[in-house]
Amino acid sequence: MNIGIVCYPSIGGSGLIATELGVNLAKLDHQIHFISYSVPFKLSVFDRNVNFHSVDPINYPLFNQTLYTFSLTAKIIDVVREYKLDLVHAHYSIPHSLCAHLAREVSGCDFKIITTLHGTDVTIVGQNKPLFSLNKYGIEQSDMVTTVSQFQKEHTNRYIGIANEIEVIYNFVDADIFRPVPKGKCRESLASPDEKIIMHISNFRSPKDPEGVINIFHEVLKKIEAKLVLIGDGPGIGEIKTLCKEFKICDNVCFLGKIDNVENLIPMADCILQPSLRESFGMGLLEAMSCEVPTVSSNVDGIPEVVVDGETGLMANPGDYKTLSEHVIKICSSVDWAKKMGKNGRRVAIERFNKDKIISEYLKCYENVLS
Ligand code: GMT
């Protein structure tokens, strides 16, 4: 198949899944065309079936914005015409699926459109009144719609009320890359041997509850010695720094910024903390499970489909900082139990979310749509 993949290139679960999917389909001898405004952060291998097409910004003084969506649409038109794509897989309904629809209309080419809903395109952006009808159109006009959790499917049906069937295809993890490794020098550089490492990975936007992370850690520090390792960057970092000063815990918090290869750091953690207020799936939790690291998270949206409460991690209601901090303390104070949870996590990750199983589900979808 000749497959176009439209995704955000920046660090994040949707870009990661889109890239891994494309790279693995290329290994199965499909021609893959990534269309994005820069090389996706996880796209390091350009084998003979992997192509990248850059979306060039349209800058003209009259336009006070860069017109990303039109640049993307124009690029999709070029690529479908030149490479005779069979299908375009858009990761996110708004704006990527809509651009694919416009490209199909304008190009007159007969390619299929698969849209994967990753979360905020429905839960946040798509609820925005002026965008609602556009979002609904993008989803309903797709030849196939997939989403990453049962929660997300039900939420889309309930709040967008779409006519077509949505297929749930869970996100996946490469268990050879996300694996437990001995905690050596890398751990020593993050914390002293008597300190536990609590890790949080996110884009520090409000759905991740960055303030919650610090509030929870502040409570944890009252009971155990620990370091909070923060990976990623985003708008909430400023507020976190302010809170760290207020709580006088700056020395216990490490800001590592954006890191591409988190698989080297996750295994150093004693616990991954994810108190999200919204989370269609929670890739960071799955990656932690695959590395045998127990998780403490909220039980919001799609998270309970990934984490098995009491078996691979502990959950509490979003915003319940007291219970979430007690969970962290419990995991950090019971080494054997935490180890068992970690092992359970890897087993679940491999059984339910393994790369080959999920990629073959996508492949089946593509074949159905084309047949
Ligand atoms: O969480 C974000 O803000 C980033 C976003 C993304 O583009 O990666 O994450 C969404 O898609 C991921 C991959 O499917 C999911 O694992 C995240 O749960 C989802 N985020 C939200 O629903 C808030």
Short mmCIF file of C-alpha atoms and ligand atoms in Angstrom, two decimals:
data_model
loop_
_atom_site.label_atom_id
_atom_site.label_comp_id
_atom_site.label_asym_id
_atom_site.label_seq_id
_atom_site.Cartn_x
_atom_site.Cartn_y
_atom_site.Cartn_z
CA MET A 1 0.00 0.00 0.00
CA ASN A 2 0.99 3.62 -0.50
CA ILE A 3 0.17 5.22 2.81
CA GLY A 4 0.27 8.88 3.85
CA ILE A 5 0.60 9.60 7.57
CA VAL A 6 -0.27 13.06 8.83
CA CYS A 7 0.80 13.77 12.39
CA TYR A 8 2.32 16.29 14.75
CA PRO A 9 6.09 15.88 14.81
CA SER A 10 6.59 17.15 18.35
CA ILE A 11 7.18 14.98 21.41
CA GLY A 12 3.92 13.31 22.44
CA GLY A 13 1.99 10.08 22.29
CA SER A 14 0.13 10.74 19.03
CA GLY A 15 3.30 11.58 17.10
CA LEU A 16 5.04 8.59 18.63
CA ILE A 17 2.28 6.16 17.68
CA ALA A 18 1.96 7.61 14.16
CA THR A 19 5.73 7.32 13.62
CA GLU A 20 6.13 3.83 15.05
CA LEU A 21 3.16 2.66 13.02
CA GLY A 22 4.63 4.07 9.82
CA VAL A 23 8.14 2.75 10.43
CA ASN A 24 6.83 -0.74 11.19
CA LEU A 25 4.52 -0.77 8.16
CA ALA A 26 7.51 0.24 6.04
CA LYS A 27 9.32 -2.86 7.34
CA LEU A 28 6.38 -4.87 6.03
CA ASP A 29 7.09 -3.38 2.61
CA HIS A 30 4.44 -0.69 2.48
CA GLN A 31 5.42 2.71 1.10
CA ILE A 32 5.10 5.26 3.88
CA HIS A 33 4.85 9.02 3.36
CA PHE A 34 5.02 11.10 6.54
CA ILE A 35 3.56 14.56 6.02
CA SER A 36 4.38 16.97 8.82
CA TYR A 37 5.95 20.37 9.47
CA SER A 38 9.19 18.82 10.68
CA VAL A 39 10.66 15.34 10.94
CA PRO A 40 8.68 13.50 13.66
CA PHE A 41 10.77 13.30 16.83
CA LYS A 42 10.93 9.51 16.78
CA LEU A 43 11.67 9.16 13.08
CA SER A 44 15.32 8.24 13.10
CA VAL A 45 15.34 5.48 10.53
CA PHE A 46 14.85 6.34 6.89
CA ASP A 47 14.77 2.95 5.25
CA ARG A 48 13.90 2.49 1.61
CA ASN A 49 10.13 2.64 2.19
CA VAL A 50 10.07 5.70 4.44
CA ASN A 51 9.57 9.15 2.94
CA PHE A 52 9.15 12.50 4.62
CA HIS A 53 7.36 15.49 3.08
CA SER A 54 7.77 18.77 4.85
CA VAL A 55 4.82 21.13 5.20
CA ASP A 56 6.22 24.51 4.26
CA PRO A 57 4.78 27.56 5.98
CA ILE A 58 2.93 30.10 3.84
CA ASN A 59 4.14 33.51 4.91
CA TYR A 60 2.73 36.61 3.30
CA PRO A 61 2.50 39.96 5.11
CA LEU A 62 -1.23 40.22 4.49
CA PHE A 63 -1.84 37.01 6.46
CA ASN A 64 -1.20 37.60 10.11
CA GLN A 65 -0.99 33.85 10.73
CA THR A 66 1.02 31.15 9.01
CA LEU A 67 -1.97 29.22 7.58
CA TYR A 68 -0.68 25.82 8.75
CA THR A 69 -3.84 24.03 7.68
CA PHE A 70 -3.72 25.31 4.10
CA SER A 71 0.00 24.55 3.82
CA LEU A 72 -0.71 21.04 5.03
CA THR A 73 -3.64 20.61 2.64
CA ALA A 74 -1.50 21.80 -0.27
CA LYS A 75 1.23 19.32 0.69
CA ILE A 76 -1.23 16.42 0.95
CA ILE A 77 -2.50 17.31 -2.55
CA ASP A 78 1.07 17.25 -3.93
CA VAL A 79 1.90 13.95 -2.27
CA VAL A 80 -1.29 12.08 -3.20
CA ARG A 81 -0.94 13.17 -6.80
CA GLU A 82 2.74 12.37 -7.12
CA TYR A 83 2.82 9.09 -5.18
CA LYS A 84 -0.72 7.88 -5.92
CA LEU A 85 -1.52 7.26 -2.27
CA ASP A 86 -4.11 4.61 -1.47
CA LEU A 87 -4.93 6.17 1.86
CA VAL A 88 -4.10 9.00 4.22
CA HIS A 89 -4.08 8.23 7.92
CA ALA A 90 -4.74 11.45 9.84
CA HIS A 91 -3.75 11.50 13.49
CA TYR A 92 -6.21 13.99 15.04
CA SER A 93 -9.52 14.97 13.50
CA ILE A 94 -8.88 18.67 14.02
CA PRO A 95 -7.08 19.83 11.98
CA HIS A 96 -5.43 16.88 10.19
CA SER A 97 -8.46 14.93 9.06
CA LEU A 98 -10.16 18.08 7.79
CA CYS A 99 -7.07 18.93 5.72
CA ALA A 100 -7.14 15.45 4.22
CA HIS A 101 -10.81 15.89 3.26
CA LEU A 102 -10.14 19.22 1.60
CA ALA A 103 -7.14 17.70 -0.21
CA ARG A 104 -9.32 14.86 -1.49
CA GLU A 105 -11.93 17.31 -2.74
CA VAL A 106 -9.43 19.57 -4.45
CA SER A 107 -7.11 16.91 -5.86
CA GLY A 108 -9.91 14.77 -7.27
CA CYS A 109 -7.80 11.76 -6.24
CA ASP A 110 -9.63 8.75 -4.92
CA PHE A 111 -7.72 7.98 -1.73
CA LYS A 112 -9.28 6.76 1.51
CA ILE A 113 -9.10 8.69 4.77
CA ILE A 114 -8.56 7.02 8.12
CA THR A 115 -8.84 9.26 11.15
CA THR A 116 -7.50 8.38 14.57
CA LEU A 117 -8.92 10.37 17.48
CA HIS A 118 -6.22 10.77 20.10
CA GLY A 119 -8.11 12.63 22.79
CA THR A 120 -8.05 16.38 22.97
CA ASP A 121 -9.40 16.62 19.40
CA VAL A 122 -12.69 15.45 20.92
CA THR A 123 -12.47 16.15 24.64
CA ILE A 124 -11.16 19.72 24.42
CA VAL A 125 -10.65 21.24 20.95
CA GLY A 126 -13.66 19.56 19.40
CA GLN A 127 -15.97 20.81 22.14
CA ASN A 128 -15.13 24.36 21.19
CA LYS A 129 -18.37 25.68 19.74
CA PRO A 130 -17.07 27.24 16.51
CA LEU A 131 -15.06 24.09 15.74
CA PHE A 132 -17.75 21.57 16.70
CA SER A 133 -19.37 21.22 13.24
CA LEU A 134 -16.00 21.05 11.50
CA ASN A 135 -14.85 18.33 13.86
CA LYS A 136 -18.05 16.33 13.36
CA TYR A 137 -17.68 16.67 9.59
CA GLY A 138 -14.05 15.55 9.66
CA ILE A 139 -14.94 12.46 11.65
CA GLU A 140 -18.12 11.55 9.76
CA GLN A 141 -16.60 11.92 6.31
CA SER A 142 -13.71 9.59 7.14
CA ASP A 143 -13.77 6.15 5.57
CA MET A 144 -12.71 4.70 8.89
CA VAL A 145 -12.42 6.20 12.36
CA THR A 146 -10.32 4.69 15.08
CA THR A 147 -9.62 5.81 18.60
CA VAL A 148 -7.29 4.80 21.38
CA SER A 149 -9.69 3.73 24.13
CA GLN A 150 -13.22 2.60 24.76
CA PHE A 151 -13.68 5.74 26.84
CA GLN A 152 -12.76 7.91 23.86
CA LYS A 153 -15.16 6.05 21.61
CA GLU A 154 -18.07 6.48 24.04
CA HIS A 155 -17.18 10.10 24.70
CA THR A 156 -17.11 10.85 20.96
CA ASN A 157 -20.45 9.16 20.41
CA ARG A 158 -22.00 10.95 23.36
CA TYR A 159 -20.69 14.45 22.76
CA ILE A 160 -20.21 14.62 19.01
CA GLY A 161 -23.00 12.21 18.14
CA ILE A 162 -21.48 10.87 14.97
CA ALA A 163 -23.14 8.52 12.51
CA ASN A 164 -20.24 6.20 11.69
CA GLU A 165 -18.77 3.32 13.65
CA ILE A 166 -15.59 3.96 15.64
CA GLU A 167 -13.09 1.17 16.08
CA VAL A 168 -11.03 1.06 19.27
CA ILE A 169 -7.38 0.31 18.54
CA TYR A 170 -5.29 0.73 21.66
CA ASN A 171 -1.90 2.40 21.60
CA PHE A 172 1.11 0.13 21.71
CA VAL A 173 4.57 -0.08 23.17
CA ASP A 174 7.75 -1.65 21.88
CA ALA A 175 8.68 -3.89 24.82
CA ASP A 176 12.20 -4.40 23.44
CA ILE A 177 12.85 -0.68 23.75
CA PHE A 178 10.85 0.01 26.91
CA ARG A 179 12.30 -2.63 29.18
CA PRO A 180 13.68 -2.91 32.69
CA VAL A 181 17.40 -2.11 32.89
CA PRO A 182 19.76 -2.21 35.88
CA LYS A 183 19.77 1.08 37.77
CA GLY A 184 23.41 2.08 37.52
CA LYS A 185 25.24 5.35 36.97
CA CYS A 186 22.19 7.00 35.48
CA ARG A 187 20.26 6.61 38.74
CA GLU A 188 23.20 7.91 40.75
CA SER A 189 23.15 11.12 38.74
CA LEU A 190 19.49 11.70 39.62
CA ALA A 191 19.26 10.80 43.29
CA SER A 192 21.23 9.44 46.21
CA PRO A 193 20.76 5.72 47.07
CA ASP A 194 18.46 6.50 50.01
CA GLU A 195 16.17 8.72 47.95
CA LYS A 196 13.24 7.35 45.92
CA ILE A 197 12.75 8.64 42.39
CA ILE A 198 9.24 9.83 41.48
CA MET A 199 9.03 10.65 37.79
CA HIS A 200 6.51 12.68 35.82
CA ILE A 201 6.61 12.95 32.04
CA SER A 202 4.31 15.32 30.20
CA ASN A 203 3.80 18.42 28.11
CA PHE A 204 2.89 20.33 31.29
CA ARG A 205 -0.43 21.54 29.90
CA SER A 206 -3.45 21.91 32.16
CA PRO A 207 -4.93 18.41 31.37
CA LYS A 208 -1.79 16.93 32.99
CA ASP A 209 -2.43 18.88 36.23
CA PRO A 210 1.15 20.11 36.69
CA GLU A 211 0.23 21.85 39.95
CA GLY A 212 -1.15 18.55 41.19
CA VAL A 213 2.22 16.89 40.56
CA ILE A 214 3.94 19.33 42.90
CA ASN A 215 1.22 19.26 45.52
CA ILE A 216 1.36 15.47 45.63
CA PHE A 217 5.15 15.42 45.78
CA HIS A 218 5.12 18.00 48.58
CA GLU A 219 2.97 15.62 50.64
CA VAL A 220 5.20 12.65 49.75
CA LEU A 221 8.29 14.50 50.96
CA LYS A 222 6.77 14.82 54.42
CA LYS A 223 7.03 11.04 54.76
CA ILE A 224 9.90 9.78 52.61
CA GLU A 225 13.14 11.00 51.09
CA ALA A 226 12.67 11.45 47.39
CA LYS A 227 13.52 13.30 44.22
CA LEU A 228 10.93 14.40 41.70
CA VAL A 229 12.26 14.05 38.16
CA LEU A 230 10.28 16.08 35.63
CA ILE A 231 10.65 15.28 31.94
CA GLY A 232 9.18 17.46 29.23
CA ASP A 233 8.34 21.10 28.83
CA GLY A 234 5.24 23.23 28.54
CA PRO A 235 3.22 26.12 29.88
CA GLY A 236 2.85 24.70 33.41
CA ILE A 237 6.59 24.65 34.15
CA GLY A 238 6.58 28.29 35.40
CA GLU A 239 3.85 27.56 37.93
CA ILE A 240 5.71 24.43 39.06
CA LYS A 241 8.86 26.45 39.71
CA THR A 242 6.87 29.00 41.71
CA LEU A 243 5.31 26.25 43.82
CA CYS A 244 8.68 24.59 44.38
CA LYS A 245 9.99 27.86 45.85
CA GLU A 246 6.86 28.34 47.93
CA PHE A 247 7.11 24.81 49.36
CA LYS A 248 10.92 25.11 49.68
CA ILE A 249 11.47 21.87 47.81
CA CYS A 250 13.57 23.16 44.88
CA ASP A 251 16.53 20.94 45.82
CA ASN A 252 14.34 17.86 45.50
CA VAL A 253 13.05 18.59 42.01
CA CYS A 254 15.05 18.02 38.79
CA PHE A 255 13.87 19.61 35.57
CA LEU A 256 15.26 17.59 32.68
CA GLY A 257 13.31 19.28 29.87
CA LYS A 258 12.44 17.59 26.59
CA ILE A 259 14.05 14.20 26.12
CA ASP A 260 13.52 11.99 23.06
CA ASN A 261 14.65 8.68 24.52
CA VAL A 262 12.73 8.41 27.76
CA GLU A 263 13.21 4.65 27.69
CA ASN A 264 16.65 5.26 29.23
CA LEU A 265 15.21 7.20 32.16
CA ILE A 266 11.89 5.53 33.01
CA PRO A 267 13.57 2.37 34.40
CA MET A 268 15.39 4.58 36.94
CA ALA A 269 12.11 5.55 38.59
CA ASP A 270 10.57 3.93 41.64
CA CYS A 271 7.20 5.25 40.61
CA ILE A 272 5.69 7.15 37.68
CA LEU A 273 3.21 9.84 38.71
CA GLN A 274 0.44 10.92 36.33
CA PRO A 275 -2.42 12.76 38.06
CA SER A 276 -4.07 13.87 34.77
CA LEU A 277 -7.42 15.59 34.62
CA ARG A 278 -7.94 14.31 31.05
CA GLU A 279 -6.20 11.36 29.41
CA SER A 280 -7.67 9.35 26.57
CA PHE A 281 -5.02 6.66 27.05
CA GLY A 282 -1.77 7.64 28.82
CA MET A 283 1.27 6.53 26.85
CA GLY A 284 3.65 7.39 29.71
CA LEU A 285 1.84 4.90 31.94
CA LEU A 286 2.08 2.14 29.37
CA GLU A 287 5.77 2.85 28.84
CA ALA A 288 6.32 2.69 32.61
CA MET A 289 4.49 -0.63 32.81
CA SER A 290 6.63 -2.00 30.02
CA CYS A 291 9.74 -0.96 32.00
CA GLU A 292 8.41 -2.71 35.14
CA VAL A 293 7.85 0.59 36.95
CA PRO A 294 4.66 0.85 39.06
CA THR A 295 2.41 3.84 38.43
CA VAL A 296 0.31 6.20 40.50
CA SER A 297 -2.31 7.94 38.43
CA SER A 298 -5.75 9.41 38.33
CA ASN A 299 -8.50 7.07 37.19
CA VAL A 300 -9.76 9.48 34.57
CA ASP A 301 -11.01 8.77 31.02
CA GLY A 302 -9.10 5.92 29.36
CA ILE A 303 -6.52 5.35 32.10
CA PRO A 304 -8.39 2.42 33.75
CA GLU A 305 -8.18 0.60 30.40
CA VAL A 306 -4.38 0.73 30.63
CA VAL A 307 -3.57 0.49 34.34
CA VAL A 308 -4.91 -2.42 36.36
CA ASP A 309 -5.70 -0.86 39.74
CA GLY A 310 -3.88 -2.60 42.57
CA GLU A 311 -2.02 -4.86 40.16
CA THR A 312 0.14 -2.67 37.93
CA GLY A 313 -0.40 0.63 39.71
CA LEU A 314 -2.64 2.57 42.07
CA MET A 315 -5.29 5.06 41.09
CA ALA A 316 -7.44 7.75 42.69
CA ASN A 317 -9.83 10.42 41.51
CA PRO A 318 -8.26 13.34 39.66
CA GLY A 319 -7.57 16.16 42.12
CA ASP A 320 -7.51 13.82 45.14
CA TYR A 321 -3.95 14.73 46.03
CA LYS A 322 -4.19 13.21 49.49
CA THR A 323 -4.94 9.69 48.22
CA LEU A 324 -2.54 10.01 45.30
CA SER A 325 0.30 10.98 47.65
CA GLU A 326 -0.56 8.10 50.00
CA HIS A 327 -0.35 5.78 46.99
CA VAL A 328 3.12 7.07 46.09
CA ILE A 329 4.28 6.63 49.69
CA LYS A 330 2.85 3.11 49.81
CA ILE A 331 4.62 2.06 46.61
CA CYS A 332 7.90 3.64 47.66
CA SER A 333 7.79 2.01 51.09
CA SER A 334 6.99 -1.54 49.97
CA VAL A 335 9.85 -2.59 47.73
CA ASP A 336 8.78 -6.19 47.14
CA TRP A 337 5.20 -5.28 46.44
CA ALA A 338 6.32 -2.51 44.07
CA LYS A 339 8.56 -4.99 42.27
CA LYS A 340 5.63 -7.37 41.85
CA MET A 341 3.49 -4.57 40.48
CA GLY A 342 6.23 -3.67 38.04
CA LYS A 343 6.39 -7.26 36.80
CA ASN A 344 2.59 -7.35 36.43
CA GLY A 345 2.79 -4.13 34.46
CA ARG A 346 5.21 -5.54 31.94
CA ARG A 347 3.11 -8.68 31.55
CA VAL A 348 -0.03 -6.60 30.86
CA ALA A 349 1.87 -4.31 28.47
CA ILE A 350 3.09 -7.29 26.48
CA GLU A 351 -0.21 -9.19 26.53
CA ARG A 352 -2.56 -6.33 25.68
CA PHE A 353 -0.55 -3.56 24.07
CA ASN A 354 2.23 -5.21 22.14
CA LYS A 355 3.42 -3.59 18.97
CA ASP A 356 2.86 -6.46 16.54
CA LYS A 357 -0.69 -7.16 17.72
CA ILE A 358 -1.81 -3.53 17.42
CA ILE A 359 -0.04 -2.89 14.12
CA SER A 360 -1.81 -5.86 12.59
CA GLU A 361 -5.12 -4.36 13.80
CA TYR A 362 -4.33 -1.15 11.90
CA LEU A 363 -3.31 -3.13 8.87
CA LYS A 364 -6.61 -5.00 8.92
CA CYS A 365 -8.42 -1.65 9.06
CA TYR A 366 -6.55 -0.37 6.04
CA GLU A 367 -7.29 -3.55 4.10
CA ASN A 368 -11.00 -3.37 4.97
CA VAL A 369 -11.25 0.20 3.85
CA LEU A 370 -9.50 -0.50 0.57
CA SER A 371 -11.36 -3.68 -0.25
O1 GMT B 1 -1.70 14.57 26.22
C1 GMT B 1 -1.45 15.42 25.38
O2 GMT B 1 -1.74 16.59 25.53
C2 GMT B 1 -0.72 15.02 24.12
C3 GMT B 1 -1.53 14.14 23.22
C4 GMT B 1 -0.66 13.74 22.02
O3 GMT B 1 -0.81 14.36 20.98
O4 GMT B 1 0.14 12.85 22.17
O5 GMT B 1 -1.93 12.97 23.94
C5 GMT B 1 -3.12 12.35 23.56
O6 GMT B 1 -2.81 11.26 22.70
C6 GMT B 1 -2.00 10.23 23.29
C7 GMT B 1 -1.74 9.17 22.23
O7 GMT B 1 -2.92 8.57 21.82
C8 GMT B 1 -2.70 9.65 24.53
O8 GMT B 1 -1.86 8.68 25.13
C9 GMT B 1 -3.00 10.78 25.52
O9 GMT B 1 -3.72 10.24 26.60
C10 GMT B 1 -3.81 11.86 24.84
N1 GMT B 1 -3.97 13.00 25.74
C11 GMT B 1 -5.15 13.38 26.26
O10 GMT B 1 -6.20 12.79 26.04
C12 GMT B 1 -5.13 14.56 27.16
#
